[in-house]
């Protein structure tokens, strides 16, 4: 029997990489299953692909999948002729560079499709002997993030050919009742996915088993079979309390998302890049989004606009109230923003921070939002020094959100800067819907409900992040940790925060609020490990592409 040569080459992730299509005659994928199980918001997805080499000689067979950006690969296995090989996910130094290159290539080739935006690629190949079969099995895990009042589980499938035995099966288990659910995405067009008969409000099953013919007829497919995503959207019941606490063998997870709180007013400053590279569509979309966002401000909000190129141009020296008059003239101003000059991010952000610091308002939530499409090219240009300056100026007083527009932007720099200042960075894709992306991002931070949120767990240890500057309507705060001595009796969770001018406290006087987790013990531990590693990665900003083997502590 011929010796099988196993070659493992796991590449770093690349978004929208142009890769050669495999020769369809060479091999056949005859089985492709995706099985995703979500328990208390934690998704574990297993992709299994079984492939046969049709040729009379050894052939290189490729396994290529897209996985969500925030997911970790926890396992990769290949089995050839009953022999099992465990994959090693190798660190790839050039990953960032490949990523940027791929981004620009993808952009110019128009390859970054809307489904590709929140996904990253995983590719490996193996040489398989004549007429032999190989099974690839990849497991990835992620904590679903609640945005705008819902969770979204996105499953992408592009097997590159119609597959005889193709299945996507999803099971969702949640302890508070599931209050709504919907199946969306290009694969579900026409509606081929079926929702299983619900045994209870705590379970949701979705099955998608298209025939070979259906695989060439759906909205997101062609002769090469399926090419699109299945998106399951849902949310669970929320109330005004401490939220849902689950415990399992010494580990706990706490989902905090109280409703029924009053909106608090905000002090928001938009710092807008008007450098030459914003020319054309980007500038037009920015103007359109800004006009829309200004119209959405509440009357008791205060706002400021700062445009910048090589110089900084505050619209007004201080924040103004979002009353009809001020919003009206701000919109007029927004409509006249024109591109010119280079990019002095440092001075612009320092000006924004100064304005927020000089205009504090008790009981409001301050927010600084930067929109840029490029590297710093004038003023202070060293990213490390800019980061230091900005951190000093903000001094943990309010979050900074960075929106990186297009593919020329130094996204790593923006992301690090946001994370250092308790915000997040978001990439805005240079596409026809960029103004919608901008508005969508704004909607997530439009309604602050709490500030200075501190989650306190007496009798808890090894906690993930517990201090959060803001809690927004539609979002969720998740904390995991260990219960000291596994003693529920001495474990006492509470949350203190500020709502407008009031101090508020969420607590329960007895421990019956801590439910036994519906997920198994190992899953609660995995969720904890996931959050711990993710937050460590964010903090250190180790390149967050999948250069990482997601190691669980045993
Ligand atoms: C999916 O995976 C889970 C966990 O491994 C298993 O219990 C379940 O039976 C699988 N579902 C399907 C439809 O294969
Ligand atoms: C928060 O969002 C929910 C659902 O979208 C909405 O019903 C509620 O009014 C919002 N709360 C505030 C204070 O805007
Ligand atoms: C959380 O915030 C409080 C109050 O500002 C502070 O005393 C505490 O050290 C912070 N905890 C962490 C882990 O940063
Ligand atoms: C916290 O983690 C450390 C290191 O892993 C471990 O030794 C300790 O037992 C943990 N604490 C609790 C209360 O479980
Ligand atoms: C604990 O809380 C539960 C549910 O909120 C309640 O039914 C029970 O009576 C409480 N027990 C005590 C001792 O307060």
Coordinates of C-alpha atoms and ligand atoms in Angstrom, one line a residue:
X1 CA 0.0 0.0 0.0
X2 CA 1.3 3.4 -1.0
X3 CA 2.6 5.6 1.7
X4 CA 0.6 8.7 2.4
X5 CA 2.4 11.9 2.5
X6 CA 0.8 14.3 4.9
X7 CA 1.7 17.9 4.4
X8 CA 0.2 20.3 6.8
X9 CA 0.4 23.9 6.0
X10 CA -2.1 26.0 7.8
X11 CA -1.9 29.5 6.6
X12 CA -2.8 32.6 8.5
X13 CA -6.2 34.0 7.9
X14 CA -6.8 36.1 4.9
X15 CA -9.9 37.9 4.0
X16 CA -11.1 37.6 0.5
X17 CA -7.9 36.0 -0.8
X18 CA -7.7 35.4 -4.4
X19 CA -6.9 31.7 -4.6
X20 CA -6.9 29.4 -7.5
X21 CA -10.0 27.3 -7.9
X22 CA -9.3 23.6 -7.5
X23 CA -9.6 21.4 -10.5
X24 CA -13.1 20.0 -10.0
X25 CA -12.2 16.7 -11.7
X26 CA -9.5 15.9 -9.3
X27 CA -11.5 15.3 -6.2
X28 CA -15.0 15.1 -5.0
X29 CA -16.5 16.4 -1.7
X30 CA -19.2 13.9 -1.0
X31 CA -20.0 14.9 2.5
X32 CA -20.1 18.3 4.1
X33 CA -21.7 18.8 7.5
X34 CA -21.8 21.9 9.7
X35 CA -23.0 21.3 13.2
X36 CA -23.3 24.3 15.5
X37 CA -24.5 24.1 19.1
X38 CA -25.1 27.3 21.0
X39 CA -25.5 27.1 24.8
X40 CA -26.1 30.2 26.8
X41 CA -24.7 32.3 23.9
X42 CA -21.5 30.2 23.5
X43 CA -21.3 28.6 20.0
X44 CA -19.3 25.5 19.2
X45 CA -19.3 24.7 15.5
X46 CA -17.9 21.6 13.9
X47 CA -17.3 21.5 10.2
X48 CA -16.8 18.1 8.7
X49 CA -15.8 17.6 5.1
X50 CA -15.2 14.2 3.5
X51 CA -13.3 14.2 0.2
X52 CA -12.2 11.5 -2.2
X53 CA -9.2 11.7 -4.6
X54 CA -10.5 10.7 -7.9
X55 CA -7.2 10.5 -9.7
X56 CA -4.8 7.6 -10.2
X57 CA -2.0 9.4 -8.5
X58 CA -1.5 11.3 -5.3
X59 CA -3.3 14.7 -5.3
X60 CA -3.2 17.7 -3.1
X61 CA -6.6 18.3 -1.6
X62 CA -7.5 21.6 -0.1
X63 CA -9.8 22.4 2.8
X64 CA -10.9 25.9 2.9
X65 CA -13.4 27.5 5.3
X66 CA -14.4 30.9 6.5
X67 CA -14.9 31.3 10.2
X68 CA -16.2 34.3 12.3
X69 CA -13.7 36.9 13.2
X70 CA -14.1 36.5 16.9
X71 CA -14.0 32.7 16.8
X72 CA -11.0 30.6 18.0
X73 CA -10.2 27.3 16.4
X74 CA -10.2 24.8 19.2
X75 CA -9.5 21.7 17.2
X76 CA -8.5 20.6 13.7
X77 CA -8.2 17.0 12.7
X78 CA -7.7 15.0 9.6
X79 CA -8.3 11.4 9.1
X80 CA -6.9 9.5 6.2
X81 CA -7.5 5.8 5.9
X82 CA -8.4 5.5 9.5
X83 CA -5.3 7.3 10.6
X84 CA -5.9 10.4 12.6
X85 CA -3.7 13.5 12.4
X86 CA -4.0 16.4 14.8
X87 CA -3.5 19.7 13.2
X88 CA -1.1 22.3 14.6
X89 CA -2.1 25.9 13.9
X90 CA 1.2 27.6 13.2
X91 CA 1.9 31.2 14.0
X92 CA 2.5 33.1 10.8
X93 CA 4.5 36.2 11.0
X94 CA 3.5 37.7 7.8
X95 CA -0.2 37.2 8.6
X96 CA -0.8 40.9 9.0
X97 CA 0.9 41.7 5.8
X98 CA -0.9 39.1 3.9
X99 CA -4.1 40.2 5.4
X100 CA -3.5 43.8 4.4
X101 CA -2.5 42.8 0.9
X102 CA -5.5 40.5 0.6
X103 CA -7.7 43.3 1.8
X104 CA -6.5 45.7 -0.9
X105 CA -6.6 43.1 -3.6
X106 CA -10.0 42.0 -2.5
X107 CA -11.2 45.5 -2.4
X108 CA -9.9 46.4 -5.8
X109 CA -11.2 43.2 -7.3
X110 CA -14.5 43.8 -5.6
X111 CA -14.2 40.5 -3.7
X112 CA -15.1 41.6 -0.3
X113 CA -18.7 40.6 -0.3
X114 CA -21.0 41.6 2.5
X115 CA -20.9 38.1 3.9
X116 CA -17.1 38.1 3.9
X117 CA -16.9 41.1 6.1
X118 CA -17.2 39.4 9.4
X119 CA -15.3 36.3 8.5
X120 CA -11.8 35.2 8.1
X121 CA -10.3 32.4 6.2
X122 CA -8.7 29.1 7.1
X123 CA -7.0 27.0 4.5
X124 CA -5.0 23.9 4.6
X125 CA -4.1 21.2 2.2
X126 CA -3.0 17.6 2.3
X127 CA -1.6 15.2 -0.3
X128 CA -3.8 12.1 -0.6
X129 CA -2.9 8.9 -2.4
X130 CA -4.8 7.7 -5.5
X131 CA -8.5 7.0 -4.8
X132 CA -8.1 7.5 -1.1
X133 CA -10.4 9.6 1.1
X134 CA -9.7 12.3 3.7
X135 CA -11.9 13.7 6.4
X136 CA -11.3 17.2 7.6
X137 CA -12.8 18.2 10.9
X138 CA -12.5 21.7 12.3
X139 CA -14.0 23.0 15.5
X140 CA -14.3 26.7 16.3
X141 CA -15.8 28.4 19.3
X142 CA -17.1 31.9 20.0
X143 CA -19.2 33.9 22.5
X144 CA -22.0 35.5 20.5
X145 CA -22.1 39.2 21.0
X146 CA -25.4 40.9 21.6
X147 CA -25.8 43.9 19.3
X148 CA -28.9 46.1 18.8
X149 CA -31.0 43.7 20.8
X150 CA -30.1 40.4 19.2
X151 CA -27.6 37.7 18.9
X152 CA -26.5 36.6 15.4
X153 CA -25.0 33.2 14.6
X154 CA -23.5 33.3 11.2
X155 CA -22.6 30.2 9.3
X156 CA -20.8 30.4 6.0
X157 CA -20.7 27.6 3.4
X158 CA -18.8 27.5 0.2
X159 CA -17.8 23.9 -0.6
X160 CA -17.0 24.9 -4.2
X161 CA -19.2 22.2 -5.6
X162 CA -22.6 20.7 -5.1
X163 CA -22.3 18.1 -2.4
X164 CA -24.3 14.9 -2.2
X165 CA -24.6 14.8 1.5
X166 CA -24.8 18.4 2.7
X167 CA -26.2 19.5 6.0
X168 CA -26.2 22.4 8.4
X169 CA -27.7 21.7 11.8
X170 CA -28.0 24.2 14.5
X171 CA -29.2 23.7 18.0
X172 CA -29.6 26.7 20.4
X173 CA -30.1 26.2 24.1
X174 CA -30.8 29.2 26.3
X175 CA -32.0 29.3 29.8
X176 CA -34.2 32.4 29.8
X177 CA -36.8 31.9 27.2
X178 CA -36.0 32.6 23.5
X179 CA -38.3 35.5 22.7
X180 CA -37.8 35.7 18.9
X181 CA -35.8 34.0 16.2
X182 CA -35.4 34.3 12.5
X183 CA -33.3 32.6 9.8
X184 CA -31.7 34.9 7.3
X185 CA -28.8 34.9 4.9
X186 CA -28.2 34.2 1.2
X187 CA -28.4 30.4 1.6
X188 CA -31.9 30.6 3.0
X189 CA -33.3 32.1 -0.2
X190 CA -35.7 30.5 -1.0
X191 CA -36.6 29.5 2.5
X192 CA -35.2 26.0 2.6
X193 CA -34.1 26.0 6.3
X194 CA -36.6 24.4 8.6
X195 CA -37.0 25.3 12.2
X196 CA -37.5 22.2 14.3
X197 CA -40.6 21.8 16.4
X198 CA -39.7 23.6 19.6
X199 CA -39.7 21.4 22.6
X200 CA -39.7 24.5 24.7
X201 CA -39.0 28.2 24.6
X202 CA -35.5 27.3 25.7
X203 CA -34.5 25.4 22.5
X204 CA -34.3 26.3 18.9
X205 CA -33.3 23.9 16.1
X206 CA -32.6 24.9 12.6
X207 CA -31.9 22.4 9.8
X208 CA -30.7 23.1 6.3
X209 CA -30.4 20.0 4.1
X210 CA -30.5 21.2 0.5
X211 CA -30.5 18.6 -2.3
X212 CA -27.8 18.7 -4.9
X213 CA -30.2 20.5 -7.2
X214 CA -31.2 23.0 -4.6
X215 CA -27.6 23.7 -4.0
X216 CA -27.3 25.2 -7.5
X217 CA -30.6 27.1 -7.4
X218 CA -30.5 29.2 -4.2
X219 CA -30.0 32.9 -4.1
X220 CA -26.4 32.6 -3.0
X221 CA -25.2 29.7 -5.2
X222 CA -24.3 28.8 -8.7
X223 CA -22.8 25.9 -10.6
X224 CA -20.1 25.7 -8.0
X225 CA -22.7 25.0 -5.4
X226 CA -23.5 26.9 -2.3
X227 CA -21.7 30.2 -1.6
X228 CA -23.2 32.2 1.1
X229 CA -24.3 32.3 4.7
X230 CA -27.0 31.2 7.0
X231 CA -27.7 33.7 9.8
X232 CA -29.7 32.8 12.8
X233 CA -30.9 35.8 14.7
X234 CA -32.5 35.6 18.1
X235 CA -32.8 37.1 21.6
X236 CA -33.7 35.9 25.0
X237 CA -36.0 37.3 27.7
X238 CA -34.5 40.2 29.7
X239 CA -35.8 42.0 32.8
X240 CA -34.6 44.8 35.0
X241 CA -32.6 42.7 37.4
X242 CA -29.1 41.5 37.8
X243 CA -29.5 39.2 34.8
X244 CA -28.8 35.6 34.3
X245 CA -26.2 33.8 36.4
X246 CA -25.3 30.2 35.7
X247 CA -23.0 28.0 37.6
X248 CA -21.4 24.7 36.8
X249 CA -18.9 22.9 38.9
X250 CA -17.0 25.9 40.2
X251 CA -17.3 28.1 37.1
X252 CA -19.9 30.8 36.6
X253 CA -21.0 33.0 33.8
X254 CA -23.1 36.2 34.2
X255 CA -25.1 37.8 31.4
X256 CA -26.0 41.4 32.4
X257 CA -28.4 43.3 30.2
X258 CA -31.1 45.0 32.2
X259 CA -33.9 46.6 30.4
X260 CA -36.3 49.3 31.6
X261 CA -33.6 51.8 32.4
X262 CA -33.9 55.4 31.3
X263 CA -31.7 56.7 28.5
X264 CA -29.0 59.0 29.7
X265 CA -27.9 62.0 27.7
X266 CA -24.6 62.0 26.0
X267 CA -21.7 64.3 25.1
X268 CA -20.5 63.1 21.8
X269 CA -17.8 64.4 19.6
X270 CA -17.3 63.2 16.0
X271 CA -13.7 63.6 14.8
X272 CA -13.8 63.4 11.0
X273 CA -11.0 62.8 8.6
X274 CA -11.3 65.1 5.6
X275 CA -7.9 64.4 4.2
X276 CA -7.4 64.0 0.4
X277 CA -7.8 60.2 0.5
X278 CA -11.4 60.6 1.6
X279 CA -12.1 62.1 -1.9
X280 CA -15.2 61.0 -3.7
X281 CA -17.6 58.4 -2.5
X282 CA -16.2 58.1 1.0
X283 CA -16.6 61.8 1.6
X284 CA -20.1 61.8 0.2
X285 CA -21.1 58.8 2.4
X286 CA -19.6 60.3 5.5
X287 CA -21.6 63.5 4.9
X288 CA -24.8 61.5 4.4
X289 CA -24.2 59.4 7.5
X290 CA -23.4 62.5 9.6
X291 CA -26.5 64.3 8.5
X292 CA -28.6 61.3 9.5
X293 CA -26.8 60.8 12.8
X294 CA -27.2 64.5 13.7
X295 CA -30.9 64.2 13.1
X296 CA -31.0 61.2 15.5
X297 CA -29.5 63.0 18.5
X298 CA -31.8 63.5 21.4
X299 CA -32.6 67.1 22.3
X300 CA -30.8 66.7 25.7
X301 CA -27.6 65.4 24.0
X302 CA -24.6 67.7 23.5
X303 CA -22.3 67.3 20.5
X304 CA -19.3 68.6 18.8
X305 CA -17.8 68.2 15.3
X306 CA -14.2 68.4 14.5
X307 CA -12.9 67.9 11.0
X308 CA -9.2 67.5 10.3
X309 CA -6.6 67.2 7.6
X310 CA -3.1 68.5 8.3
X311 CA -4.9 71.0 10.5
X312 CA -7.7 70.7 13.0
X313 CA -11.0 72.5 12.4
X314 CA -13.5 72.4 15.3
X315 CA -16.9 73.4 14.0
X316 CA -17.6 75.1 17.4
X317 CA -15.1 75.7 20.2
X318 CA -17.4 73.8 22.6
X319 CA -20.1 71.2 22.7
X320 CA -23.6 72.5 21.9
X321 CA -27.0 71.2 22.8
X322 CA -28.7 69.1 20.1
X323 CA -31.7 71.4 19.8
X324 CA -33.4 72.0 16.5
X325 CA -31.4 75.2 15.8
X326 CA -28.0 73.7 16.5
X327 CA -28.7 70.5 14.7
X328 CA -29.9 72.5 11.7
X329 CA -26.7 74.5 11.3
X330 CA -24.5 71.4 12.1
X331 CA -26.2 69.6 9.2
X332 CA -25.5 72.5 7.0
X333 CA -21.8 72.3 8.1
X334 CA -21.7 68.6 7.6
X335 CA -23.0 69.0 4.0
X336 CA -20.1 71.3 3.2
X337 CA -17.2 69.1 4.5
X338 CA -14.7 68.7 1.6
X339 CA -11.6 66.6 1.3
X340 CA -8.2 68.2 1.2
X341 CA -4.7 67.8 2.7
X342 CA -3.0 65.2 4.8
X343 CA -3.9 63.4 8.1
X344 CA -3.1 64.7 11.5
X345 CA -4.9 62.1 13.7
X346 CA -2.9 63.1 16.8
X347 CA -3.9 66.7 17.0
X348 CA -7.5 66.0 16.0
X349 CA -8.0 63.4 18.8
X350 CA -6.2 65.6 21.4
X351 CA -8.6 68.4 20.5
X352 CA -11.6 66.1 20.8
X353 CA -10.4 64.8 24.2
X354 CA -9.8 68.4 25.3
X355 CA -13.3 69.5 24.3
X356 CA -14.9 66.6 26.2
X357 CA -12.7 67.2 29.3
X358 CA -13.5 70.9 29.3
X359 CA -17.3 70.4 28.9
X360 CA -18.1 67.8 31.5
X361 CA -21.8 67.4 32.4
X362 CA -22.9 65.5 35.4
X363 CA -25.0 62.5 34.7
X364 CA -24.1 62.2 31.0
X365 CA -22.1 59.8 29.0
X366 CA -19.1 61.1 27.1
X367 CA -18.2 59.5 23.8
X368 CA -15.4 60.2 21.3
X369 CA -15.8 58.9 17.8
X370 CA -13.0 59.0 15.3
X371 CA -13.6 58.3 11.6
X372 CA -10.5 58.0 9.4
X373 CA -9.4 56.2 6.3
X374 CA -5.6 56.5 6.5
X375 CA -2.4 56.5 8.4
X376 CA -1.3 59.5 10.3
X377 CA 0.6 61.5 7.6
X378 CA 1.2 64.9 9.3
X379 CA 1.9 66.2 12.7
X380 CA 2.9 63.4 15.1
X381 CA 3.2 60.3 12.9
X382 CA 4.5 57.7 15.2
X383 CA 1.6 55.5 16.2
X384 CA 3.1 54.5 19.5
X385 CA 3.5 58.2 20.6
X386 CA 0.0 59.0 19.3
X387 CA -1.4 56.1 21.4
X388 CA 0.4 57.4 24.5
X389 CA -0.8 61.0 23.9
X390 CA -4.4 59.9 23.4
X391 CA -4.4 57.6 26.4
X392 CA -3.0 60.4 28.6
X393 CA -5.6 62.9 27.3
X394 CA -8.5 60.6 27.8
X395 CA -7.3 59.2 31.1
X396 CA -10.0 56.5 31.2
X397 CA -12.7 59.1 31.4
X398 CA -14.7 58.2 28.3
X399 CA -14.5 55.6 25.6
X400 CA -12.9 56.2 22.2
X401 CA -14.5 54.4 19.1
X402 CA -12.4 54.3 16.0
X403 CA -14.0 53.7 12.6
X404 CA -11.5 52.7 10.0
X405 CA -12.8 53.5 6.5
X406 CA -11.5 51.4 3.6
X407 CA -8.4 49.3 3.2
X408 CA -5.6 51.8 3.4
X409 CA -6.3 52.5 7.0
X410 CA -3.9 51.2 9.7
X411 CA -6.5 49.2 11.4
X412 CA -4.2 47.6 13.9
X413 CA -3.3 51.0 15.2
X414 CA -6.9 52.1 15.5
X415 CA -7.9 48.9 17.2
X416 CA -5.2 49.1 19.8
X417 CA -6.0 52.8 20.5
X418 CA -9.7 52.0 21.0
X419 CA -9.0 49.0 23.2
X420 CA -6.7 51.1 25.3
X421 CA -9.5 53.6 25.8
X422 CA -12.3 51.1 26.6
X423 CA -13.8 51.4 23.1
X424 CA -13.8 49.3 20.1
X425 CA -12.7 49.8 16.5
X426 CA -14.8 48.9 13.5
X427 CA -13.9 48.6 9.9
X428 CA -16.1 50.4 7.5
X429 CA -16.0 48.8 4.1
X430 CA -15.6 51.1 1.2
X431 CA -18.8 50.0 -0.5
X432 CA -22.1 51.4 -1.6
X433 CA -23.6 50.8 1.9
X434 CA -20.8 52.5 3.8
X435 CA -23.2 55.2 5.1
X436 CA -25.5 52.4 6.5
X437 CA -22.4 50.8 8.2
X438 CA -21.6 54.2 9.8
X439 CA -25.2 54.7 11.0
X440 CA -25.3 51.1 12.2
X441 CA -22.3 51.6 14.3
X442 CA -23.7 54.8 15.7
X443 CA -27.0 53.0 16.6
X444 CA -25.1 50.6 18.9
X445 CA -23.7 53.5 21.0
X446 CA -26.7 55.9 20.6
X447 CA -28.5 54.9 23.8
X448 CA -26.2 54.7 26.8
X449 CA -28.1 53.5 29.9
X450 CA -25.4 53.2 32.5
X451 CA -21.9 54.5 33.1
X452 CA -19.1 53.3 35.4
X453 CA -20.5 49.8 35.5
X454 CA -18.7 47.7 38.1
X455 CA -19.6 44.0 38.5
X456 CA -18.6 42.7 41.9
X457 CA -18.4 39.0 42.9
X458 CA -17.8 38.3 46.5
X459 CA -16.5 34.8 46.7
X460 CA -15.5 34.8 43.1
X461 CA -12.0 34.6 41.7
X462 CA -10.1 34.6 38.4
X463 CA -12.7 37.0 36.9
X464 CA -12.7 38.2 33.4
X465 CA -13.1 42.0 32.9
X466 CA -15.5 43.5 35.5
X467 CA -15.3 47.3 34.9
X468 CA -17.1 48.8 31.9
X469 CA -17.3 52.5 31.1
X470 CA -20.7 52.3 29.5
X471 CA -23.6 50.0 29.0
X472 CA -25.7 50.6 25.9
X473 CA -29.3 49.6 25.2
X474 CA -29.3 46.4 23.1
X475 CA -25.9 45.2 24.2
X476 CA -24.9 42.9 27.0
X477 CA -22.1 42.6 29.5
X478 CA -20.7 39.1 30.1
X479 CA -18.4 38.2 32.9
X480 CA -17.1 34.7 33.8
X481 CA -15.0 33.5 36.7
X482 CA -14.5 30.8 39.3
X483 CA -16.4 30.4 42.5
X484 CA -14.1 30.1 45.4
X485 CA -14.1 26.6 46.9
X486 CA -17.1 26.0 44.7
X487 CA -19.2 27.4 47.5
X488 CA -22.4 28.9 46.2
X489 CA -23.5 30.0 49.7
X490 CA -20.7 32.5 50.0
X491 CA -20.9 33.6 46.4
X492 CA -22.6 37.0 46.1
X493 CA -22.8 38.9 42.9
X494 CA -23.9 42.5 42.5
X495 CA -23.5 45.3 40.0
X496 CA -23.1 49.0 40.9
X497 CA -23.3 51.7 38.2
X498 CA -24.4 55.2 37.5
X499 CA -27.6 56.0 35.8
X500 CA -27.8 59.7 35.0
X501 CA -27.2 61.3 38.4
X502 CA -28.1 58.3 40.4
X503 CA -26.1 55.5 41.8
X504 CA -27.8 52.2 41.1
X505 CA -27.2 48.8 42.4
X506 CA -28.4 45.4 41.2
X507 CA -28.2 42.6 43.6
X508 CA -30.1 39.6 44.8
X509 CA -30.5 38.8 48.4
X510 CA -30.4 35.1 48.0
X511 CA -28.3 32.7 46.0
X512 CA -31.2 31.0 44.3
X513 CA -30.7 33.4 41.4
X514 CA -27.6 31.4 40.4
X515 CA -29.0 28.7 38.2
X516 CA -27.3 25.5 37.4
X517 CA -26.0 26.0 33.9
X518 CA -27.7 24.3 31.0
X519 CA -24.4 23.9 29.4
X520 CA -22.1 21.2 30.6
X521 CA -19.4 21.9 33.1
X522 CA -16.7 21.8 30.4
X523 CA -18.6 24.4 28.3
X524 CA -18.8 26.9 31.2
X525 CA -15.1 26.5 31.7
X526 CA -14.6 26.9 27.9
X527 CA -16.6 30.1 27.9
X528 CA -14.5 31.4 30.8
X529 CA -11.3 30.4 29.0
X530 CA -12.5 32.0 25.8
X531 CA -13.2 35.3 27.4
X532 CA -9.9 35.2 29.4
X533 CA -7.8 34.5 26.3
X534 CA -9.8 37.0 24.1
X535 CA -9.4 39.8 26.6
X536 CA -5.7 39.0 27.0
X537 CA -5.3 39.2 23.3
X538 CA -7.2 42.5 23.1
X539 CA -5.0 43.9 25.9
X540 CA -1.7 42.8 24.6
X541 CA -3.0 43.1 21.1
X542 CA -1.2 40.1 19.9
X543 CA -2.2 39.7 16.3
X544 CA -5.7 38.4 16.7
X545 CA -5.9 36.5 13.4
X546 CA -5.9 32.8 13.9
X547 CA -2.3 32.4 14.8
X548 CA -3.5 30.9 18.0
X549 CA -4.2 27.5 19.3
X550 CA -6.9 28.0 21.7
X551 CA -5.7 26.2 24.7
X552 CA -8.0 25.2 27.5
X553 CA -6.7 24.8 31.0
X554 CA -7.4 21.4 32.2
Ligands
LIG1 C1 -24.0 18.0 16.7 O1 -23.0 17.9 17.7 C2 -23.4 17.6 19.0 C3 -22.2 17.7 19.9 O2 -21.2 17.0 19.3 C4 -24.2 16.3 19.0 O3 -24.7 16.0 20.3 C5 -25.3 16.4 18.0 O4 -25.9 15.1 17.9 C6 -24.8 16.8 16.6 N1 -26.0 17.0 15.8 C7 -26.1 16.5 14.6 C8 -27.4 16.8 13.9 O5 -25.2 15.9 14.0
LIG2 C1 -34.0 50.0 24.4 O1 -34.3 49.1 23.3 C2 -35.6 48.5 23.3 C3 -35.7 47.5 22.2 O2 -35.3 48.1 21.0 C4 -36.7 49.6 23.3 O3 -37.9 49.0 23.4 C5 -36.4 50.5 24.5 O4 -37.4 51.6 24.4 C6 -35.0 51.1 24.4 N1 -34.8 51.9 25.6 C7 -34.5 53.2 25.6 C8 -34.3 53.8 26.8 O5 -34.4 53.8 24.5
LIG3 C1 -12.7 49.0 38.8 O1 -13.1 50.3 39.1 C2 -12.9 50.7 40.5 C3 -13.4 52.1 40.7 O2 -12.9 52.9 39.8 C4 -11.4 50.5 40.9 O3 -11.3 50.7 42.3 C5 -11.0 49.1 40.6 O4 -9.7 48.9 40.8 C6 -11.3 48.7 39.1 N1 -11.0 47.3 38.9 C7 -10.3 46.8 37.9 C8 -10.1 45.4 37.9 O5 -9.8 47.6 37.1
LIG4 C1 -7.6 30.8 40.0 O1 -6.6 30.4 39.1 C2 -5.4 29.9 39.7 C3 -4.4 29.7 38.6 O2 -5.0 28.9 37.5 C4 -5.8 28.7 40.5 O3 -4.6 28.2 41.1 C5 -6.8 29.0 41.5 O4 -7.2 27.9 42.2 C6 -8.0 29.7 40.9 N1 -8.9 30.2 41.9 C7 -10.1 29.7 42.2 C8 -10.8 30.2 43.3 O5 -10.5 28.7 41.6
LIG5 C1 -35.0 33.5 47.1 O1 -35.5 34.0 45.9 C2 -36.5 33.1 45.3 C3 -36.9 33.6 44.0 O2 -36.6 35.0 43.8 C4 -37.7 33.1 46.3 O3 -38.7 32.3 45.8 C5 -37.3 32.7 47.7 O4 -38.3 32.7 48.6 C6 -36.1 33.5 48.2 N1 -35.6 32.9 49.4 C7 -35.3 33.6 50.5 C8 -34.7 32.9 51.6 O5 -35.4 34.8 50.5

